[in-house]
Tab-separated table of C-alpha atoms and ligand atoms in Angstrom:
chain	number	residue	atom	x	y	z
A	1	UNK	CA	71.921	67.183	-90.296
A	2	UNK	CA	74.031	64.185	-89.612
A	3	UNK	CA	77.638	64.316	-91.434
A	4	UNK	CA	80.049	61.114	-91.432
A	5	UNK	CA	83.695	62.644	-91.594
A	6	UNK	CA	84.862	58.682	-92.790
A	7	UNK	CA	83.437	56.263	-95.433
A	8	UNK	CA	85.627	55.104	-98.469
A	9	UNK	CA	84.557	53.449	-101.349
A	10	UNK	CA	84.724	49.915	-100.452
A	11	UNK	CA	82.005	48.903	-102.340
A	12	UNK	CA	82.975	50.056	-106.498
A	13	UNK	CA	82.546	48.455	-109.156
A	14	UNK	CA	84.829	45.644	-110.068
A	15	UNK	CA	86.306	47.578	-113.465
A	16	UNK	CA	88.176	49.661	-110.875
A	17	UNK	CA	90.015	46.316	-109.075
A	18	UNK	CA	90.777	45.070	-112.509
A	19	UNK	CA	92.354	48.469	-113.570
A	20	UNK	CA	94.323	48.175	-110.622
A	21	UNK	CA	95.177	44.525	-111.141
A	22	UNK	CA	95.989	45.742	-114.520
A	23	UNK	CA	98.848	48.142	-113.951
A	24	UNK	CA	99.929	46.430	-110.889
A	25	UNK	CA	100.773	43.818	-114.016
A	26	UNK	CA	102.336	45.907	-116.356
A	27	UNK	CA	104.840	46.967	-113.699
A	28	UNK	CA	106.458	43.725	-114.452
A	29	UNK	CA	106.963	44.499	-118.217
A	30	UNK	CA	108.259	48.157	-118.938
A	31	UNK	CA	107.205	49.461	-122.211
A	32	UNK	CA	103.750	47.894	-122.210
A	33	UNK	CA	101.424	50.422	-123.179
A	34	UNK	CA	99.414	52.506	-120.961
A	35	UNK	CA	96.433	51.365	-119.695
A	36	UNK	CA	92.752	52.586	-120.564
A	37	UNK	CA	90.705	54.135	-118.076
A	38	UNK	CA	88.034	51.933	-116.118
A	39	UNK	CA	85.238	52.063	-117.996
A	40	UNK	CA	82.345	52.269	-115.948
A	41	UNK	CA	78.588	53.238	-116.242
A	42	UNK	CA	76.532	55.668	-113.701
A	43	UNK	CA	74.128	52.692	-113.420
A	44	UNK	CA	77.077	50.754	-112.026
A	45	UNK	CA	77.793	53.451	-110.087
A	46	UNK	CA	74.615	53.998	-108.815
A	47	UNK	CA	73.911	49.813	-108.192
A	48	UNK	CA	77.517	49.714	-106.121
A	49	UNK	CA	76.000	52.424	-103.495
A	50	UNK	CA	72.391	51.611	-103.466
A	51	UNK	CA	72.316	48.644	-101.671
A	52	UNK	CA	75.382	49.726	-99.326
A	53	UNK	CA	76.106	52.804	-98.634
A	54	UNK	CA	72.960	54.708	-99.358
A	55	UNK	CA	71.199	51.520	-97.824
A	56	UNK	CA	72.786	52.176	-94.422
A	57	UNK	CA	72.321	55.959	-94.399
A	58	UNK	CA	68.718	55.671	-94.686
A	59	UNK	CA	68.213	52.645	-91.991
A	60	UNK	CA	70.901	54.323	-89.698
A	61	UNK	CA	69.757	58.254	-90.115
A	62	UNK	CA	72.265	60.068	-91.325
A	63	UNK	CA	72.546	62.519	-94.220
A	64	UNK	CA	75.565	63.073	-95.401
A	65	UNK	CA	79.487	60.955	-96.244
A	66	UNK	CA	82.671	62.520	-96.414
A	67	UNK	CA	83.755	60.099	-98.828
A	68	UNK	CA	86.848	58.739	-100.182
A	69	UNK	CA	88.706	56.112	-102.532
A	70	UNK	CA	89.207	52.733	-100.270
A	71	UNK	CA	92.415	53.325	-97.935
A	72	UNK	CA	93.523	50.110	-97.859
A	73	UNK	CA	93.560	50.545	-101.834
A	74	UNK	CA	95.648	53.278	-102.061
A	75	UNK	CA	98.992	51.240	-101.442
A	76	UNK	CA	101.336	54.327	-102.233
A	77	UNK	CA	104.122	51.638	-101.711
A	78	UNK	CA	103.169	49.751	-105.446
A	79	UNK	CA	105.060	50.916	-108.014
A	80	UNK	CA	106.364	54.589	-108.729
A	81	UNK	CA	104.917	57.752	-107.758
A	82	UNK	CA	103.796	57.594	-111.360
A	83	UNK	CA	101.873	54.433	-110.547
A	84	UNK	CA	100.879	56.660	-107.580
A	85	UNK	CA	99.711	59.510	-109.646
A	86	UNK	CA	97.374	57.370	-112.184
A	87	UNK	CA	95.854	55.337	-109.512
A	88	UNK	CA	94.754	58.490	-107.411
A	89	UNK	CA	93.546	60.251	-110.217
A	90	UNK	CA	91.316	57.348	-111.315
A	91	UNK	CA	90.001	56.780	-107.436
A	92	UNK	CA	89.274	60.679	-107.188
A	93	UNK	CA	87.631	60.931	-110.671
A	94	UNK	CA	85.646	58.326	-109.334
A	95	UNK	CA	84.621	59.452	-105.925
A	96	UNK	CA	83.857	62.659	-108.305
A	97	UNK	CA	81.093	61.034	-109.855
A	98	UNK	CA	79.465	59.481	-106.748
A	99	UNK	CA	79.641	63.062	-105.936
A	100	UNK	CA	77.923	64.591	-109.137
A	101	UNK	CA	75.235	61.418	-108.975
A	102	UNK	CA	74.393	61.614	-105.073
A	103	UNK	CA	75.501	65.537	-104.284
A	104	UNK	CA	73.249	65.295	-100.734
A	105	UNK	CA	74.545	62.260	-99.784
A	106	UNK	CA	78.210	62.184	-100.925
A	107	UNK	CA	80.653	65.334	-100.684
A	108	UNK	CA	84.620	64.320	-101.869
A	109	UNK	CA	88.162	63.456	-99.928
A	110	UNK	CA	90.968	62.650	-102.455
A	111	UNK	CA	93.593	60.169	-102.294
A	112	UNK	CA	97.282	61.663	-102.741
A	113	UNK	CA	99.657	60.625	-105.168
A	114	UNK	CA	102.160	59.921	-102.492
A	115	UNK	CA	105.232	57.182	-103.436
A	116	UNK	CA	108.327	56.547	-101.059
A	117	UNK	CA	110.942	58.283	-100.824
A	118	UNK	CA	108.921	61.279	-103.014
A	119	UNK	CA	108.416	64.593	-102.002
A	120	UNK	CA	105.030	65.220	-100.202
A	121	UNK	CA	105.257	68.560	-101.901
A	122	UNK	CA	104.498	66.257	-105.265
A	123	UNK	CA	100.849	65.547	-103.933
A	124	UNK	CA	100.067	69.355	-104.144
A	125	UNK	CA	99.113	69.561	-107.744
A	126	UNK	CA	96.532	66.684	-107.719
A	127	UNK	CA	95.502	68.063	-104.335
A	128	UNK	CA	94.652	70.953	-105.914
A	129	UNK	CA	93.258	69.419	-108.858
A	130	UNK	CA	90.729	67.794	-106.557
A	131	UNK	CA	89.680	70.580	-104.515
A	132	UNK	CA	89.508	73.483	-106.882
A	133	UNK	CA	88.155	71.317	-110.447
A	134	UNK	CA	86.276	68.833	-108.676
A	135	UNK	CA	85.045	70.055	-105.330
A	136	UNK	CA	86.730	68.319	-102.871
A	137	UNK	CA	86.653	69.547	-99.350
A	138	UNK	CA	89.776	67.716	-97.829
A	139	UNK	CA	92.141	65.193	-98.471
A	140	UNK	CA	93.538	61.519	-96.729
A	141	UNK	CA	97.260	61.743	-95.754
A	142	UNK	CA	99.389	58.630	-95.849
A	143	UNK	CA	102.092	59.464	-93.275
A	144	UNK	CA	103.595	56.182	-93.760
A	145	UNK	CA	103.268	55.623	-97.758
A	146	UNK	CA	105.938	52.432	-97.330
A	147	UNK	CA	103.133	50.274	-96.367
A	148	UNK	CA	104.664	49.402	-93.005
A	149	UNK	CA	108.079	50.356	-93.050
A	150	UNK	CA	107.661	53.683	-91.440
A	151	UNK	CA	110.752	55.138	-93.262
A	152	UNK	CA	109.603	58.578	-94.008
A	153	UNK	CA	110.077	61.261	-92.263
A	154	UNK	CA	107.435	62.307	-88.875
A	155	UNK	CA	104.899	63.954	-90.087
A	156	UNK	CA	106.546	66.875	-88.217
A	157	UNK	CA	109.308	67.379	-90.161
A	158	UNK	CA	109.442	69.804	-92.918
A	159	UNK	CA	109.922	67.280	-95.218
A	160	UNK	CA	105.846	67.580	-95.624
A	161	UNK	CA	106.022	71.367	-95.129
A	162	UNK	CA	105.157	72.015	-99.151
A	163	UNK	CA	102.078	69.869	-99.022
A	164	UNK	CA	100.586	71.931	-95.183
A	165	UNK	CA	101.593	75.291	-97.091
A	166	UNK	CA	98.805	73.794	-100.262
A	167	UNK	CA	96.141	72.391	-97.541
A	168	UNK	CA	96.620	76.102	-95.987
A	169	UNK	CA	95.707	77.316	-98.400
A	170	UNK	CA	92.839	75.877	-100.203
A	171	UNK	CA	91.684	75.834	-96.070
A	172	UNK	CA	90.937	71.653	-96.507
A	173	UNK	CA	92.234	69.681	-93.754
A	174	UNK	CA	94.072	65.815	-94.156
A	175	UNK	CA	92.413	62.643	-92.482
A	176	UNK	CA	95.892	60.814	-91.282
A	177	UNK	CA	95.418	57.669	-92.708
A	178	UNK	CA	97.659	54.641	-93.918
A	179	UNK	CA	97.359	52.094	-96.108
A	180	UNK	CA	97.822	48.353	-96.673
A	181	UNK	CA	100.219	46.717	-94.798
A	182	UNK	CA	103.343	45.025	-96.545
A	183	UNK	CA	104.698	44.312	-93.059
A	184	UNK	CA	103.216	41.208	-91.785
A	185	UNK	CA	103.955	42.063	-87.838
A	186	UNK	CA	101.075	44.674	-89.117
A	187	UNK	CA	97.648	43.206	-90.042
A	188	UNK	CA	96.479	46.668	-91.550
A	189	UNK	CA	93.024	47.402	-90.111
A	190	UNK	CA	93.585	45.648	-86.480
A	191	UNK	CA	97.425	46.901	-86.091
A	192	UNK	CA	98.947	49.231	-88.806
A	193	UNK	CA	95.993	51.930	-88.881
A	194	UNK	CA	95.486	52.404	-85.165
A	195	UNK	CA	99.381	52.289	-84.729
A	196	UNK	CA	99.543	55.006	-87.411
A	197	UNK	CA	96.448	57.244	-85.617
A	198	UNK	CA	98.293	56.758	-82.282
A	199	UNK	CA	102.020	57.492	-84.169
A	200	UNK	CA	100.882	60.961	-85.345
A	201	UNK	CA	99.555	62.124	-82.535
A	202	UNK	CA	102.528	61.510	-80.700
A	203	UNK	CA	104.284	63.357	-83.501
A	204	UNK	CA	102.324	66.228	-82.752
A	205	UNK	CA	102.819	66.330	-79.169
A	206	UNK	CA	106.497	66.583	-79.446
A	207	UNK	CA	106.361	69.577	-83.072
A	208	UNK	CA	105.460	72.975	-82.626
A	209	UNK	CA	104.454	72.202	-86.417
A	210	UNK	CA	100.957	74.005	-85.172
A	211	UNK	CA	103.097	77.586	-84.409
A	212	UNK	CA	104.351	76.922	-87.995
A	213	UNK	CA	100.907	76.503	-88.948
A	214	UNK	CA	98.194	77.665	-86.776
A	215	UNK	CA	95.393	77.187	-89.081
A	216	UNK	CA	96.461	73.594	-90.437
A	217	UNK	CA	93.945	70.976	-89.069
A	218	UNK	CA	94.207	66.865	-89.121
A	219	UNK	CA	91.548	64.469	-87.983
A	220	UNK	CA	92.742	61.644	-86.712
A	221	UNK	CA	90.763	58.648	-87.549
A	222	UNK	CA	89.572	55.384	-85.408
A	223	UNK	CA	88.484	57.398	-82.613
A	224	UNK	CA	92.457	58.357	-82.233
A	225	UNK	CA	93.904	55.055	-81.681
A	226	UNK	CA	95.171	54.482	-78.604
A	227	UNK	CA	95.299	58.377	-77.670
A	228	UNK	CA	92.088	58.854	-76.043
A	229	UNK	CA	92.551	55.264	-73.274
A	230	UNK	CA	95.905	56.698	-72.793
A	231	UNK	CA	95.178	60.849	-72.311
A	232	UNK	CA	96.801	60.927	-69.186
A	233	UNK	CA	100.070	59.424	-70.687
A	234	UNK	CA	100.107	61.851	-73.171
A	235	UNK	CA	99.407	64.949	-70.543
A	236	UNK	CA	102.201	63.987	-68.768
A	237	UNK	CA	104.511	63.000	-71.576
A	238	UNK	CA	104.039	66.405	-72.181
A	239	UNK	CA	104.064	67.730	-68.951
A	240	UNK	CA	107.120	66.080	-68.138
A	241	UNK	CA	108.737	67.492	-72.281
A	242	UNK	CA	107.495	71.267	-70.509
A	243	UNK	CA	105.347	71.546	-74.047
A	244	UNK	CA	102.115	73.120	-73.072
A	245	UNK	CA	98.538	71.328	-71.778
A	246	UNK	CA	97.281	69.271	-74.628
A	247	UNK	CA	94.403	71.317	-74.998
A	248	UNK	CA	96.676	74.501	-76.055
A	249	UNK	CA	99.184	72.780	-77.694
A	250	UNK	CA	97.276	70.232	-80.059
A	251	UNK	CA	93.360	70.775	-79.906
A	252	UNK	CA	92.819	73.864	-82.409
A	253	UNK	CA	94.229	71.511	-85.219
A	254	UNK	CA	93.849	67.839	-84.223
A	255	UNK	CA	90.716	65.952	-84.109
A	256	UNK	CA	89.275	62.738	-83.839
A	257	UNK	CA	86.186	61.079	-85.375
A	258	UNK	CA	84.165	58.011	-83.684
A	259	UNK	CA	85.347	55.150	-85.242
A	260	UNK	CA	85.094	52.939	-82.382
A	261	UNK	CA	82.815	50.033	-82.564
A	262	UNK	CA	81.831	49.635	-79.250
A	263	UNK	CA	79.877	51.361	-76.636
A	264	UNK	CA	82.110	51.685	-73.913
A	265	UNK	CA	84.747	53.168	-76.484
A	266	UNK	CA	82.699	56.178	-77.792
A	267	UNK	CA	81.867	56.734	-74.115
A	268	UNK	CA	85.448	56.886	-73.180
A	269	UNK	CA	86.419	58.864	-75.905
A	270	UNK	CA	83.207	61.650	-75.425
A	271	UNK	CA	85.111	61.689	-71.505
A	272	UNK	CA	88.358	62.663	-72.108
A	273	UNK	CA	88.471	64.241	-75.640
A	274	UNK	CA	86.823	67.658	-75.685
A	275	UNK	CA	83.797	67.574	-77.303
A	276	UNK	CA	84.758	70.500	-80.153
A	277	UNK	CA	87.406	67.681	-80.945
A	278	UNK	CA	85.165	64.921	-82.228
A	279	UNK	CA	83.519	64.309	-85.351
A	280	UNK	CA	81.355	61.672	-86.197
A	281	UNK	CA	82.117	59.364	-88.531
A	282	UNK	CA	81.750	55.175	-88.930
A	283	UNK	CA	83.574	54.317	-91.574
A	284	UNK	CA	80.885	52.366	-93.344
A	285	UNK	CA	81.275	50.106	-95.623
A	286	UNK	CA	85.069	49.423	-94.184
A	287	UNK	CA	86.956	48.090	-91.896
A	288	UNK	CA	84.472	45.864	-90.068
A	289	UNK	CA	81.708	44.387	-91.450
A	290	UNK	CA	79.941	42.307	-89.072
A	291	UNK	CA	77.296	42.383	-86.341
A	292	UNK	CA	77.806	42.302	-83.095
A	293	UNK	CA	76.100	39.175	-81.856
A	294	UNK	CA	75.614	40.484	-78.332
A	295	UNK	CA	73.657	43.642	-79.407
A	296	UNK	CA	72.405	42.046	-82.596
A	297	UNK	CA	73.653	45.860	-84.590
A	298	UNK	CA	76.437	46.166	-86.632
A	299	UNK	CA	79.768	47.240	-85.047
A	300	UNK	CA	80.280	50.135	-87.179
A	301	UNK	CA	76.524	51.626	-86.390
A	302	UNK	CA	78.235	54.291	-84.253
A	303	UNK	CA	75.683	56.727	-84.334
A	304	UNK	CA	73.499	54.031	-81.942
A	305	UNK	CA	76.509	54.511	-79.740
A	306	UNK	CA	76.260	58.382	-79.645
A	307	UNK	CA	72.490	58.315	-79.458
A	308	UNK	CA	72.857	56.039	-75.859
A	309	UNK	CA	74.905	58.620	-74.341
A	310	UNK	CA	73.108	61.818	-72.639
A	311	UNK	CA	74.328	63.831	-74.831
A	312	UNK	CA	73.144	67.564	-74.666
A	313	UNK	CA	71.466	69.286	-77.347
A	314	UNK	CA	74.230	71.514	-77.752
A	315	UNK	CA	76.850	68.689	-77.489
A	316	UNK	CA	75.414	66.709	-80.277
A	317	UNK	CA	74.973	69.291	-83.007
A	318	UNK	CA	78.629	69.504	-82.833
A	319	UNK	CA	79.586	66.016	-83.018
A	320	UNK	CA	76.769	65.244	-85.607
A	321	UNK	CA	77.513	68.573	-87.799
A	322	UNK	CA	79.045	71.291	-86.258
A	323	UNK	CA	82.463	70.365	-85.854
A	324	UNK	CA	82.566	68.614	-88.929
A	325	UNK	CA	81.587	71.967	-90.902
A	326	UNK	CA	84.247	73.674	-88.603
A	327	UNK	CA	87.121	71.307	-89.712
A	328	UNK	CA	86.012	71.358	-93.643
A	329	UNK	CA	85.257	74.771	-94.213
A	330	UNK	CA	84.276	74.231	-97.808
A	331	UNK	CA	81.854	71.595	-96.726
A	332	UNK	CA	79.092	74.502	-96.519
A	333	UNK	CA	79.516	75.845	-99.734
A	334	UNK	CA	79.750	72.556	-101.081
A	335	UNK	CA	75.931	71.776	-99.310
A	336	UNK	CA	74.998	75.031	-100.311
A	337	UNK	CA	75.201	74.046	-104.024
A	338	UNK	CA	73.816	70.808	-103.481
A	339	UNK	CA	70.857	72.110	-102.185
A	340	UNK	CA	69.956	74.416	-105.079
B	1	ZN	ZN1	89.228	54.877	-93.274
């Protein structure tokens, strides 16, 4: 079985945008009343997925998404974490019924109701919501929900203790991942998402937020940002802090998926990441849309990348389905259920 860790819903149907658009609006005029829910049909449902993200699992082979509202939606920064907490429960009641429509193809990541300068521990409830009412097996953690700013505490600090203590225990693990970009130094794809993936794992390095929590796991998304071209900075960054090697110090809770559109990248990052730390995902339909005119495939076909290397049997159950079962324990009952 093939698992992707990372696909959002890029692709729904427009009634969602127009909700947004919709109470994005009625910011500006306090005491308009509430807005109704997106109405929208499983045939849209269905139409928005066939011909793009169920289209590209069949050509490109693999079985299963970890899916999720669209990141660069979830723009924690608009509005109040009451904005917050009606926008993420429309995404995730969404994502829930790509879920009940396609159970072998989709399983569910929520957004969090995360605002700035709110509590993390205020994301708990819909957390909960999401895993325990409507299956989800993990959630996407904005460490910087400013959009930019980076004004929040690290990720480190116990600031987001409340909200580890909930993912410990309903045993689902966080995808690090920002948002849109309200900083223009920070286009948000090219600049403020790989900054944030390379951010947190420099967070982690210098924490011993994994003694504090020795069963709370992160994957950190676009094949780790910089982290994996620059492993021997961050050895000796933390050689030189006396924390302990990498491997004992981050790799029982941190991992990374394959989110790199190039060749060259995955084989870098299969080279100096261990391979119990990677997870395959793509990312499809996202962040890059294109084809690559020089192989004539599309950059985010990463599985073509991970079938050229000489990979071992062993090796690629793990990053095709192994790990990814590993990190999201409730991925296998969630398949189990599917399957009857
Ligand atoms: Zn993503």
């Amino acid at each position: 079985m093939i698992i992707d860790c990372h696909g959002h819903y890029t692709t729904a149907p427009a009634e969602l945008t127009k909700f947004r658009d919709g109470q994005i609006a009625a910011l500006k005029s306090p005491g308009a009343k509430a807005l109704a829910k997106p109405q929208i049909s499983d045939d849209q449902i269905r139409e928005s997925l066939e011909k793009a993200q169920l289209k590209l699992q069949r050509e490109r082979g693999t079985d299963l998404t970890i899916f999720s509202p669209r990141a660069s939606a979830m723009a924690h920064h608009i509005g109040t974490e009451a904005t917050s907490l009606e926008w993420s429960r429309v995404c995730n009641d969404l994502i829930q019924r790509v879920c009940g429509l396609y159970p072998e193809n989709f399983v569910g990541v929520c957004q969090l109701p995360q605002s700035p300068g709110v509590p993390p521990a205020n994301s708990a409830a819909e957390l909960e919501r999401c895993v325990n009412e409507l299956g989800f097996i993990g959630c996407n953690l904005n460490p910087d929900p400013s959009g930019g700013l980076w004004n929040s505490p690290p990720l480190t600090d116990r600031h987001w203790y409340p909200l580890y203590e909930k993912m410990v225990e309903l045993d689902v693990p966080a995808m690090v991942h920002v948002s849109s970009s309200c900083n223009p130094n920070f286009h948000a794809t090219g600049a403020h998402y790989i900054n944030a993936d390379t951010t947190a794992f420099m967070q982690f390095l210098t924490s011993d937020l994994f003694k504090d929590f020795p069963t709370l796991r992160f994957i950190i998304p676009h094949g780790g940002g910089a982290v994996p071209f620059h492993w021997g900075r961050y050895r000796g960054l933390a050689q030189d802090m006396k924390r302990p090697p990498l491997e004992e110090l981050l790799l029982k809770n941190v991992f990374f998926d394959t989110c790199v559109y190039h060749l060259p990248g995955i084989e870098l990052l299969l080279k100096v990441v261990p391979v119990d730390n990677i997870l395959f995902g793509s990312e499809m339909v996202g962040a890059v849309r294109g084809i690559d005119p020089r192989t004539g495939q599309y950059y985010d076909d990463t599985k073509r990348y991970l079938d050229a290397l000489p990979l071992s049997a062993a090796d690629r159950a793990k990053v095709f389905e192994g790990n990814a079962r590993r990190v999201y324990p409730r991925l296998g009952a969630r398949l189990s259920a599917a399957a009857k």
